[in-house]
XYZ file of C-alpha atoms in Angstrom:
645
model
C 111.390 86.284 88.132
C 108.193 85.901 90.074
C 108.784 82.357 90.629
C 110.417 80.870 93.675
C 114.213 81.895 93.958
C 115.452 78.003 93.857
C 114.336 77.994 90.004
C 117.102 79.293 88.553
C 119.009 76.203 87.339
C 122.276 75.115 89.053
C 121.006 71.862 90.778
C 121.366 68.242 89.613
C 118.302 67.611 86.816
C 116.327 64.957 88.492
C 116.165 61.380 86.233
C 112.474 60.964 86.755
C 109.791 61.650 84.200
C 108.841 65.175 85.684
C 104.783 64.959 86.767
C 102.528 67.678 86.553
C 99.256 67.681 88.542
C 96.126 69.137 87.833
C 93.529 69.748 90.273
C 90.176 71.143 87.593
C 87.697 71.238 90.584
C 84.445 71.123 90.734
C 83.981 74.509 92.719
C 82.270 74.703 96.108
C 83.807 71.244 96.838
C 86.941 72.287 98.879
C 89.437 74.319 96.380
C 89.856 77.010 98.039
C 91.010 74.939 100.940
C 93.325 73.245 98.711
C 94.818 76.300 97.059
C 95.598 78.083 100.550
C 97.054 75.004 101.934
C 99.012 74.702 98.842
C 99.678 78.706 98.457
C 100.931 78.968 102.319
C 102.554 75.276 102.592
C 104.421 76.305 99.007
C 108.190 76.725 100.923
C 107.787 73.069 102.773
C 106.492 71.389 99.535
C 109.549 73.213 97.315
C 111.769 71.511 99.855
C 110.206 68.604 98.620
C 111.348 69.355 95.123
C 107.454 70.024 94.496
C 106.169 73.994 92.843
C 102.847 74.533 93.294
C 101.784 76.941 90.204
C 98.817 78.758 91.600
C 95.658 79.408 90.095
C 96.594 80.902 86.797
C 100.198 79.820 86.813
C 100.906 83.184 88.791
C 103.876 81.354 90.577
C 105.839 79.318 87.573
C 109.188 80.918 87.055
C 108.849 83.670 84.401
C 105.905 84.545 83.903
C 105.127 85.548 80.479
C 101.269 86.655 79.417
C 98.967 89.188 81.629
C 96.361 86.200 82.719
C 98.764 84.878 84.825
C 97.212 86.199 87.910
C 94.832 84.941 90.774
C 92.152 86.877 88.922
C 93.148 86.111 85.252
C 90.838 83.015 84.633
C 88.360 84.928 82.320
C 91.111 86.887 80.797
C 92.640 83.117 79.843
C 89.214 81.381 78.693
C 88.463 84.706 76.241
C 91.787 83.683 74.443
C 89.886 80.835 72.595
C 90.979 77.030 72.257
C 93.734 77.979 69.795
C 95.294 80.774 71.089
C 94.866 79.750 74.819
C 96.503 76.152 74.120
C 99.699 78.163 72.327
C 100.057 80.554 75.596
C 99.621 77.724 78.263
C 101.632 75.153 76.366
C 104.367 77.735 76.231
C 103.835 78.683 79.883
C 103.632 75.099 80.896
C 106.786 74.014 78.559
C 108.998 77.071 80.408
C 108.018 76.187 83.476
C 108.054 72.107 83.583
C 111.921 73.051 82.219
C 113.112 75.449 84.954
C 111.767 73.312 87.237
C 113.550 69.794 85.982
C 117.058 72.156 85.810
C 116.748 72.938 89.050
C 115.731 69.500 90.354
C 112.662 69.622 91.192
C 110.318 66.396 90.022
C 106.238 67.347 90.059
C 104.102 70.793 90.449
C 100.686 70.800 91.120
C 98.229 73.488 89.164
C 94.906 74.310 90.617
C 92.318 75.866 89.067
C 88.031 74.843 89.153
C 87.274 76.950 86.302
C 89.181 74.163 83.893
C 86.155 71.186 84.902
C 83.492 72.838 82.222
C 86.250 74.919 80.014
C 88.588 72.102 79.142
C 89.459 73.009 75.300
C 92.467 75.044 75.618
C 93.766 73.167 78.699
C 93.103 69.490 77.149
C 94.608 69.953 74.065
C 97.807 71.517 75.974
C 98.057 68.589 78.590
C 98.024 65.631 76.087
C 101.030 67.572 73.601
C 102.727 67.526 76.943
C 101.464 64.048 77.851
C 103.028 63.109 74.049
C 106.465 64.869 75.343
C 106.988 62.891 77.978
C 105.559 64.213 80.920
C 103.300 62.187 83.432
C 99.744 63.776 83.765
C 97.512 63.642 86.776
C 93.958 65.029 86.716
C 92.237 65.260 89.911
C 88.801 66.405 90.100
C 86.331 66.677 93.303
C 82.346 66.207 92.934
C 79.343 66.370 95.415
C 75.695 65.547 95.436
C 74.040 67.729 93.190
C 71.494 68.979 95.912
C 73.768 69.815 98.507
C 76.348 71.566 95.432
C 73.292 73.250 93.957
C 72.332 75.166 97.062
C 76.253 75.873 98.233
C 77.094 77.203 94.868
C 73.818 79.476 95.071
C 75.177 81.024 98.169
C 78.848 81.431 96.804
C 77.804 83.091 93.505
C 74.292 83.544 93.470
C 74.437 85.685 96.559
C 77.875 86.327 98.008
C 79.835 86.655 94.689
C 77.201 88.261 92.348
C 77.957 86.747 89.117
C 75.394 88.264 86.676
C 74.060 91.889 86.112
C 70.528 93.342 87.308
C 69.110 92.606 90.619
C 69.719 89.737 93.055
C 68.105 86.462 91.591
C 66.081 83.775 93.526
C 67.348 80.343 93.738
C 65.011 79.323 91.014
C 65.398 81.666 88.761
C 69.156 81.634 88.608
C 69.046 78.112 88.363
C 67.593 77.925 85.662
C 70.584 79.144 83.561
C 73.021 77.218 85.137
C 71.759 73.594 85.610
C 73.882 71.214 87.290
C 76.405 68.882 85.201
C 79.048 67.090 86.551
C 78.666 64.229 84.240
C 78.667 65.718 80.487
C 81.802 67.541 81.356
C 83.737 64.670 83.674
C 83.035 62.326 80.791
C 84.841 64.413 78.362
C 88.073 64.377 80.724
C 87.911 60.697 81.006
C 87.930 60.284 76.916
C 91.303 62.417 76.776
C 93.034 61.164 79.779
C 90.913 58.151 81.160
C 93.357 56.648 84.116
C 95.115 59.547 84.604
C 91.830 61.223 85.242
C 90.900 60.579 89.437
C 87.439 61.466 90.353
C 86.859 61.977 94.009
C 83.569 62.222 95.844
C 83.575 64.780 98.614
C 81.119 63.304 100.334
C 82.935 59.955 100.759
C 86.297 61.128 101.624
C 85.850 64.005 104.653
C 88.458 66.023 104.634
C 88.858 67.469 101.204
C 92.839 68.356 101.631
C 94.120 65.169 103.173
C 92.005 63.369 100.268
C 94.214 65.627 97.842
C 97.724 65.291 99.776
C 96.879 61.352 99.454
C 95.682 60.801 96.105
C 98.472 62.931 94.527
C 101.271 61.347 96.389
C 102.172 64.925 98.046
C 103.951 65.306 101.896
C 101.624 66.904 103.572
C 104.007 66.550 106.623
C 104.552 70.346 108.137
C 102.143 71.958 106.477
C 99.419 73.557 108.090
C 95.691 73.035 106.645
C 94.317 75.985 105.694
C 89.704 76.345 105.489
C 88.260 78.980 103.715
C 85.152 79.999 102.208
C 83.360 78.389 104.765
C 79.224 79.238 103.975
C 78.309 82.506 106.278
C 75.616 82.340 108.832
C 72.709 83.445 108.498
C 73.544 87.077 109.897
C 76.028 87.916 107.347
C 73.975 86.417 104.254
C 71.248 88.335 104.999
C 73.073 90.905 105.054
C 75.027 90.318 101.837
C 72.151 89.633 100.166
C 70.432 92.908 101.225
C 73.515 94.538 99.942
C 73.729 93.035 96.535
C 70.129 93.455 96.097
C 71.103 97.563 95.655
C 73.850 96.719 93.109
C 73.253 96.531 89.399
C 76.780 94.962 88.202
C 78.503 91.933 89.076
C 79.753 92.343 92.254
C 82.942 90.339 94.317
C 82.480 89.726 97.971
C 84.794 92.470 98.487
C 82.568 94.650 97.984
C 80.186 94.219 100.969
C 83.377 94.390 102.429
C 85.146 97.350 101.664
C 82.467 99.516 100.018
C 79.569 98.922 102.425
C 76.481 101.214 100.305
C 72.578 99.716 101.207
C 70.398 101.086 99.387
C 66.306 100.019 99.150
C 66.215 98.362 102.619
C 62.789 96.683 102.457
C 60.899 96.520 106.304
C 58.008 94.523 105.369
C 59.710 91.222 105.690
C 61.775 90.068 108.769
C 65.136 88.579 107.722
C 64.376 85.419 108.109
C 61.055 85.784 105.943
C 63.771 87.830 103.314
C 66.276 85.408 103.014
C 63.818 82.073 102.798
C 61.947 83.694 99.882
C 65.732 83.769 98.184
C 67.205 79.951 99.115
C 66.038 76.712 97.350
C 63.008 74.439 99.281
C 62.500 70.760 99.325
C 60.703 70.942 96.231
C 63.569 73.147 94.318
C 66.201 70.239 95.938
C 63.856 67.639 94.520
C 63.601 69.549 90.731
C 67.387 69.508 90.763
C 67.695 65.865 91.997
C 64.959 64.991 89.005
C 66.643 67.092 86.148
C 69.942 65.626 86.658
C 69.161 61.746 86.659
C 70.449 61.022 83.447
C 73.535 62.626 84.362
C 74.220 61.421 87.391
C 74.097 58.017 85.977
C 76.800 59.310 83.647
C 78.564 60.109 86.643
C 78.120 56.845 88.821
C 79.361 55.101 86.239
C 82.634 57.130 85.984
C 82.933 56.770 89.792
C 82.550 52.975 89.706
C 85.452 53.031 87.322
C 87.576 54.960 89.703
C 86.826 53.073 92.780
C 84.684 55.874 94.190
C 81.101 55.429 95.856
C 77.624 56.802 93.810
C 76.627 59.956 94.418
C 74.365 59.911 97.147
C 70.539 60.394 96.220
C 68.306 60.318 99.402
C 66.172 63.226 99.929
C 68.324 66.426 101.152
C 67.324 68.040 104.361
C 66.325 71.273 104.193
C 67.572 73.608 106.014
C 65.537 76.650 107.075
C 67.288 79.909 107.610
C 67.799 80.921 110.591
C 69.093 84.732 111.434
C 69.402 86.113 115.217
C 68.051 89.663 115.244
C 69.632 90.105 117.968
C 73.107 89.144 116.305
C 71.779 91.119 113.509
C 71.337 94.650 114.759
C 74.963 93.896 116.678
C 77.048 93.200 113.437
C 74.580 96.290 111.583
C 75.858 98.244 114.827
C 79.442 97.783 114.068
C 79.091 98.711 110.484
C 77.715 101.488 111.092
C 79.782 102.858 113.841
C 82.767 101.807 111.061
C 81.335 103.602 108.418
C 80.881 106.714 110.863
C 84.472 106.874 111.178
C 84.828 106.227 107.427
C 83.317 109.513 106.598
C 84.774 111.384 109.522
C 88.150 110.651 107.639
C 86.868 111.660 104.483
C 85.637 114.905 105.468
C 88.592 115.652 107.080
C 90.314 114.912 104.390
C 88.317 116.846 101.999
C 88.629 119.843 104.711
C 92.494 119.770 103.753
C 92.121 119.733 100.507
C 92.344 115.823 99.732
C 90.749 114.273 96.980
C 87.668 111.456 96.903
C 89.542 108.053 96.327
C 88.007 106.191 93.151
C 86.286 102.955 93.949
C 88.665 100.034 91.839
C 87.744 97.727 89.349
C 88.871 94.939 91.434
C 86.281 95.909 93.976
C 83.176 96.370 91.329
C 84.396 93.222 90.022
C 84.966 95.078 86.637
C 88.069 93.998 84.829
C 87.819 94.318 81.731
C 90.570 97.325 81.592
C 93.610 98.229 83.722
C 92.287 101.909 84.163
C 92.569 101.470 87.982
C 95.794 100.611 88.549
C 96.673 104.037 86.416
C 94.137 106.415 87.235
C 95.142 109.959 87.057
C 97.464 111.125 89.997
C 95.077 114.594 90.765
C 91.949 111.848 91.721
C 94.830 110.360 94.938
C 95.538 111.908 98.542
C 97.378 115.120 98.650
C 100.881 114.565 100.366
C 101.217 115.261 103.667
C 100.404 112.409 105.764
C 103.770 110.355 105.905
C 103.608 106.580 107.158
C 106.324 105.290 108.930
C 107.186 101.127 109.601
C 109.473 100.818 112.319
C 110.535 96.810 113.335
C 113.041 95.192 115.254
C 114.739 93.347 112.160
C 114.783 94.439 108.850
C 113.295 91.720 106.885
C 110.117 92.019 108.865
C 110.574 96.081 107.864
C 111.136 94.894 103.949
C 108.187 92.369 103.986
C 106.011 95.425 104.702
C 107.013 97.977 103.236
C 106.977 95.474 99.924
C 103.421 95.240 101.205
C 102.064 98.748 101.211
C 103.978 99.930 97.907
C 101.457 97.502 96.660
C 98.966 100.411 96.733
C 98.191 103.167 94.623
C 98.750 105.993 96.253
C 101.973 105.916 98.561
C 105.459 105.084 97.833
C 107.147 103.808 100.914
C 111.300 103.572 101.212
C 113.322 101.620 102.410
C 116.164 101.222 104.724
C 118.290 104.332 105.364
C 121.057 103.645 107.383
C 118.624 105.237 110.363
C 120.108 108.542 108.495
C 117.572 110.400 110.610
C 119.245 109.181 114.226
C 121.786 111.638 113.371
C 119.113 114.594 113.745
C 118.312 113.557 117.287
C 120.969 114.985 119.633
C 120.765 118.579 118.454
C 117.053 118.241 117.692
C 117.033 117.344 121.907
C 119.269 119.747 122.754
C 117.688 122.284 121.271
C 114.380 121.309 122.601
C 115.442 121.504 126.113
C 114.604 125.293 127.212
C 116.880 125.447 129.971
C 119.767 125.473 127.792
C 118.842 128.895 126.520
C 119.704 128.192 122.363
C 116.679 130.178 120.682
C 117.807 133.541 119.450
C 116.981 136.742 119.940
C 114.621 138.868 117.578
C 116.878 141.492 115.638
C 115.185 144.750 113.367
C 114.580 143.977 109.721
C 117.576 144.449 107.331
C 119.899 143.651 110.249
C 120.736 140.167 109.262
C 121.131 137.269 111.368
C 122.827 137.625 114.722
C 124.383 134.951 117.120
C 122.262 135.339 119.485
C 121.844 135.353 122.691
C 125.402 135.599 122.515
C 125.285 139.217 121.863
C 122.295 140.172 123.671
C 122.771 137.900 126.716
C 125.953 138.561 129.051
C 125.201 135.047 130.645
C 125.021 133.093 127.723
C 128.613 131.468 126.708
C 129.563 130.927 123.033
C 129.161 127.478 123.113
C 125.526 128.036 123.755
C 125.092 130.330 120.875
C 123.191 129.069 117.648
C 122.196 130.661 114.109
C 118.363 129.409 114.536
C 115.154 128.472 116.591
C 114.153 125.204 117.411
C 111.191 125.857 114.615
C 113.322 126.767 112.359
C 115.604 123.599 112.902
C 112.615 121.452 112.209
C 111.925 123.179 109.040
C 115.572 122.835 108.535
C 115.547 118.773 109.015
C 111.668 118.579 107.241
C 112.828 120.080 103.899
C 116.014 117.479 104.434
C 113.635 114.697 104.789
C 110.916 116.073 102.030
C 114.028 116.093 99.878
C 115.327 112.984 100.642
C 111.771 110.916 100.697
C 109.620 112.774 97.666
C 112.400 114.513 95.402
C 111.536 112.000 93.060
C 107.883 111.476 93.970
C 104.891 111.875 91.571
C 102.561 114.810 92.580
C 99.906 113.600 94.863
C 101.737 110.096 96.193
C 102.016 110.100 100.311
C 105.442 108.758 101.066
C 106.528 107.256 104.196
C 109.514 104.582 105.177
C 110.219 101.603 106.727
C 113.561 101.046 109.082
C 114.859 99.131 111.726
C 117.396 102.132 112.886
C 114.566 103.867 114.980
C 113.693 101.626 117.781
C 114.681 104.476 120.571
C 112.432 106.656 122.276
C 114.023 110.040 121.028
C 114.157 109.405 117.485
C 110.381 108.509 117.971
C 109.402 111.388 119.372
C 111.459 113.673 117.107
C 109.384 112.214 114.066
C 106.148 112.606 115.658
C 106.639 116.131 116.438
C 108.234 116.574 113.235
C 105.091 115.253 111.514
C 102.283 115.082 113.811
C 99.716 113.754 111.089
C 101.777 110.778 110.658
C 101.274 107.453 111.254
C 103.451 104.701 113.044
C 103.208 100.920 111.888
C 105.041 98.857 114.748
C 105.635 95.298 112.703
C 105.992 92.934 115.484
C 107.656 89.525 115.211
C 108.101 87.089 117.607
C 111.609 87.781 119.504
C 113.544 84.530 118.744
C 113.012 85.500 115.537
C 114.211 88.712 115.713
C 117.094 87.495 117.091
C 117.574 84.847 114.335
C 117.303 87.145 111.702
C 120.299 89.338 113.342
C 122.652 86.518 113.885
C 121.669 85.473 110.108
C 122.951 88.931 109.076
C 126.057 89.272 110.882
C 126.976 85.886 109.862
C 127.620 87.014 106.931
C 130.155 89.729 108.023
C 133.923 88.760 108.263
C 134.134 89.549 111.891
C 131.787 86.923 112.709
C 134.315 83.987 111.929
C 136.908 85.313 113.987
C 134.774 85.356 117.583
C 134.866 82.928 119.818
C 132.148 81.194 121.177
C 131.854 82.786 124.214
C 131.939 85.815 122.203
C 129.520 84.857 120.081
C 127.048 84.010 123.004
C 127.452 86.989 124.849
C 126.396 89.010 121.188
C 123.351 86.572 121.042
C 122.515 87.644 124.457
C 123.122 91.146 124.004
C 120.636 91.376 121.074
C 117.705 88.877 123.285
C 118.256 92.295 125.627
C 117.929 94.627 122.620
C 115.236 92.989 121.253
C 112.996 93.089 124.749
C 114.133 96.437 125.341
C 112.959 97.582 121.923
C 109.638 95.714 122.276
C 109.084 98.163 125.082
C 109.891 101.310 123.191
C 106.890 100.617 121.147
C 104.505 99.340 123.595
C 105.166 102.380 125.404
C 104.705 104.737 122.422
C 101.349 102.922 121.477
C 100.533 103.199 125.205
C 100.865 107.348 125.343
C 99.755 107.825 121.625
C 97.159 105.008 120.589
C 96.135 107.321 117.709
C 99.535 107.184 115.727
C 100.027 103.832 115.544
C 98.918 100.675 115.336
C 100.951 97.424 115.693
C 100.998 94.507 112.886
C 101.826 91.063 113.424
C 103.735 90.155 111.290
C 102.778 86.259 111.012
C 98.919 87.327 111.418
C 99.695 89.372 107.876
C 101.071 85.986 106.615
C 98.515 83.489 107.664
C 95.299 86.159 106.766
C 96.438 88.828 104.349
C 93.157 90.105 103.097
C 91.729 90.424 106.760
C 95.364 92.192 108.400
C 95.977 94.245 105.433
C 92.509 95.846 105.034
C 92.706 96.646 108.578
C 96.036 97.860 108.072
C 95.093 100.135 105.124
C 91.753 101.314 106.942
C 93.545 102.187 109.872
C 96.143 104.186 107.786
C 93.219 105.953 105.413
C 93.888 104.112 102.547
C 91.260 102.774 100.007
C 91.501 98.989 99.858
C 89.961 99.147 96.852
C 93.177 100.585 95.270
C 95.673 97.915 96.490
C 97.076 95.321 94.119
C 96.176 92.253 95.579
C 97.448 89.861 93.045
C 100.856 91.450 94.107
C 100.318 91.235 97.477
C 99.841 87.907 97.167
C 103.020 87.673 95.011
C 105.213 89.436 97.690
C 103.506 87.242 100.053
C 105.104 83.787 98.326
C 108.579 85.185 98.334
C 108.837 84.384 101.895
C 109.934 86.765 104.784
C 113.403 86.793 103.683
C 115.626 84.715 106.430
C 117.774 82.234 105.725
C 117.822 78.812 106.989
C 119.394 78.725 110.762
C 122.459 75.897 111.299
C 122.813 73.967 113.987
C 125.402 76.067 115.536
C 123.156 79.098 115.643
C 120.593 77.228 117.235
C 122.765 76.266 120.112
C 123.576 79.759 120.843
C 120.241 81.122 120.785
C 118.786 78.328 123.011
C 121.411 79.223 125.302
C 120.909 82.761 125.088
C 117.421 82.095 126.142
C 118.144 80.229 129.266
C 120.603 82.667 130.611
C 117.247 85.171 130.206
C 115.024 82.897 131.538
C 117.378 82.124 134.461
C 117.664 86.057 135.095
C 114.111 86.586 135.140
């Protein structure tokens, strides 16, 4: 079940028709900014007995067809009126059920593809409207100037949405004229009332407009702004990019791919990038062309209460781009890329093989080829990863995370099975205690030596092997243990919780000096909180008594601090092995933290499931809810530590 855990039945059904919102768009008029605040507010607004379904319906309980995914809009629109009304009304039907077992009384479904494809959708909302439930259709316009030149930036230039080479913002208007009207109107004849038209420019901020028209809490939940239009540095520079590229091509691909071909010198940028954006006349053509349908439109405001769209000349705004700012952000990329293809050759040097460039970066998805591309085109093993934290569902939220890619299988906790290795593994690296043995001829055998060949050594000091050949010893253990089951080609690594000590540390490193150390850091309260959670849970718990119970709490504040400086000290003597993650910067931006994250650790981003990500993402961290009891004790566990210091 993909859906959130609290779907599963068991609560009391609630006696309210259930309501399902629908928010159809327009795009470029705030929906992304909806759908994060909805996406990362999702665990505050299921307290409120509310689901929020996700683009594609990738977070209803159960999903049951292959376009529910943040990328499967095209996938659902190819399906046809018919067959795409069956599959939603089915998806819609299982979920609005799950959802009224379990008590919960509205979700909310967001998608700004549905304003100009409506067929499939329509025809599925009004059998459900005919079932019983309450429909609400939200949808967001703008003035068709101001829309017309934003959406040219989003998917004109920043998300390449046609093949050949990058289009002017005449020419690729010319396919694509502006109509709010024609395809508003035909919402209002299936639903009228239950149809809410909002104009962006009236209302300000797009997501406490949406919070207040739909009736939903936004109380606790943190507003989320994204796809804010790029300055003029970065456009120039992802138009100069997408220029060079013949396919259709996502934003991630400036991003991750970074390959400029055909850099022209005879304009300056600014010069470049005003030949590409509209001009007052090209704002006026679009204000003429759509007259008739705006009227279309300010009538269907009217009816909702909403003001006209607005009409008075647009200002233009003439590009701007800093040189200066320029040549610094074309400095960083190319000191980046540098390092990009120092890792590759090294890589190739020992043997490794070129990572293939995904679909999901090319933007080509019209097969699953890349998610099960032959194993002999990934990274040799050989370079392990290991995820050390201070709690273990911080440890399970990432290594969830990074067995979202391709090519490395990360496991999970071990019982710190390794911690066991460390006292002999010291002992015997301590020369003074004399433990390597002596050379003896061929055909000899093995000796206890020095035993034999030493009159000072005592018995107790005598051992069978080397220190080198009790790290083979303990690799073949781990290589066993890790990649028995392994396909050929995978890099492995693990995530625990066990190995926040210096010596276990510094036995893996030397064990496996090409690896690489991801420190997940949380903040410490909830480190703690997370513990206490977990031993909660054990019988022993119940029968401490409160002054036990606080000096535990206090114990693990201590542990915690004192394992926060294990790791800042290891990062401090090897910077080059690892790299620490917070944990809640992963949460709030996962496509920034986690392509760092994978850079850093040689991995293509272009091979990581993001649509999973995202999944693993909604399940939450993992902790339960903390009583009032706990709270106490780790409040006062804090002022004895604050007192101390």
């Amino acid at each position: 079940m993909n859906g959130p855990s609290d779907i599963a039945g068991g609560a009391e059904p609630s006696t309210r028709p259930f309501r399902l919102i629908v928010h159809i768009g327009a795009g470029k008029t705030g929906t992304s900014s909806i759908q994060k605040t909805l996406f990362f507010g999702s665990s505050k607004l299921r307290k409120g007995k509310t689901l929020y379904l996700g683009l594609n319906l990738e977070h209803a309980p159960d999903p049951r067809f292959s376009w529910q995914r943040p990328d499967g809009s095209e996938e659902f629109h190819a399906l046809g009126a018919e067959q795409g009304k069956i599959e939603l009304f089915d998806c819609l039907q299982n979920a609005i059920r799950s959802c009224v077992e379990a008590g919960y009384s509205q979700a909310v479904w967001s998608n700004e593809s549905l304003l100009d494809r409506k067929n499939a959708t329509a025809a599925c909302l009004t059998e459900l409207a005919a079932d019983g439930v309450t429909i609400l259709i939200v949808a967001y316009i703008r003035r068709y100037d101001a829309w017309a030149r934003s959406s040219y930036i989003q998917w004109g230039i920043k998300h390449k949405t046609y093949h050949g080479p990058l289009l002017g913002y005449a020419e690729f208007r010319k396919k694509r004229p502006v109509l709010f009207g024609k395809h508003l109107a035909d919402w209002y004849d299936a639903f009228g009332e239950r149809l809410i038209i909002r104009n962006l420019d009236e209302v300000g901020d797009v997501v406490d407009d949406f919070f207040a028209v739909t009736g939903l809490s936004i109380d606790g939940i943190e507003k989320q702004r994204f796809n804010d239009t790029p300055t003029g540095e970065e456009l120039a520079l992802r138009a100069m990019f997408n220029t060079g590229i013949e396919e259709k091509a996502l934003p991630e691909v400036f991003d991750g791919a970074m390959q400029v071909p055909d850099l022209r010198f005879d304009l300056t940028p600014t010069q470049w990038l005003s030949a590409l954006l509209p001009d007052e006349d090209d704002l006026k053509a679009v204000a003429d062309a759509s007259e008739t349908d705006r009227l279309m439109l300010d009538v269907l405001l009217r009816a909702c209460g909403a003001a006209p769209v607005e009409t008075s000349p647009l200002e233009t705004k003439a590009p701007t781009v800093d040189t200066a700012k320029l040549l610094t952000a074309v400095s960083q990329i190319v000191m980046k890329q540098s390092l990009r293809i120092k890792r590759l050759e090294e890589r190739l040097a020992e043997g490794g093989a070129r990572p293939a460039l995904d679909s999901r970066i090319t933007g080509n998805t019209t097969g699953t080829d890349s998610l099960t591309r032959d194993r002999d085109e990934r990274p040799t093993r050989g370079a392990p990863v290991f995820v050390i934290s201070r709690c273990q569902p911080a440890c399970a939220m990432m290594q969830r995370l990074l067995n979202c890619h391709l090519d490395i299988a990360i496991s999970g906790a071990h019982d710190g099975i390794l911690n066991g290795f460390v006292s002999p593994y010291q002992r015997m690296s301590n020369q003074k205690l004399n433990r390597t043995p002596g050379t003896v001829p061929d055909g000899q055998g093995r000796q206890l030596a020095p035993v034999l060949h030493n009159p000072e050594a005592t018995a107790g000091r005598g051992t069978p092997q080397s220190l080198p050949e009790l790290s083979d010893q303990i690799r073949a253990f781990v290589d066993d243990y890790f990649c028995k089951r392994l396909e050929p080609g995978m890099r492995w690594g693990f995530a625990e919780s066990s190995y926040n000590n210096t010596p276990t540390l510094r036995m893996i490193r030397e064990l496996y000096p090409r690896g690489r150390f991801v420190f997940v850091r949380r903040e410490t309260t909830e480190v703690v909180r997370s513990k206490v959670e977990a031993l909660r849970r054990d019988q022993h718990w119940s029968s401490m008594t409160r002054e036990e119970r606080q000096r535990l709490v206090y114990r693990l504040f201590k542990e915690a601090r004192d394992h926060s400086q294990v790791h800042e000290n290891f990062l401090g003597r090897f910077p080059h092995l690892g790299v620490a993650v917070e944990l809640n910067s992963v949460i709030d931006k996962p496509q920034e933290a986690l392509t760092d994250l994978l850079t850093h650790l040689n991995l293509n981003p272009g091979r990581y499931n993001w649509p999973m990500a995202n999944a693993v993402l909604s399940s939450g961290v993992g902790d339960a809810e903390g009583d009032v009891d706990i709270e106490q004790l780790i409040n006062d566990a804090k002022l004895t530590m604050a007192a101390e210091t």
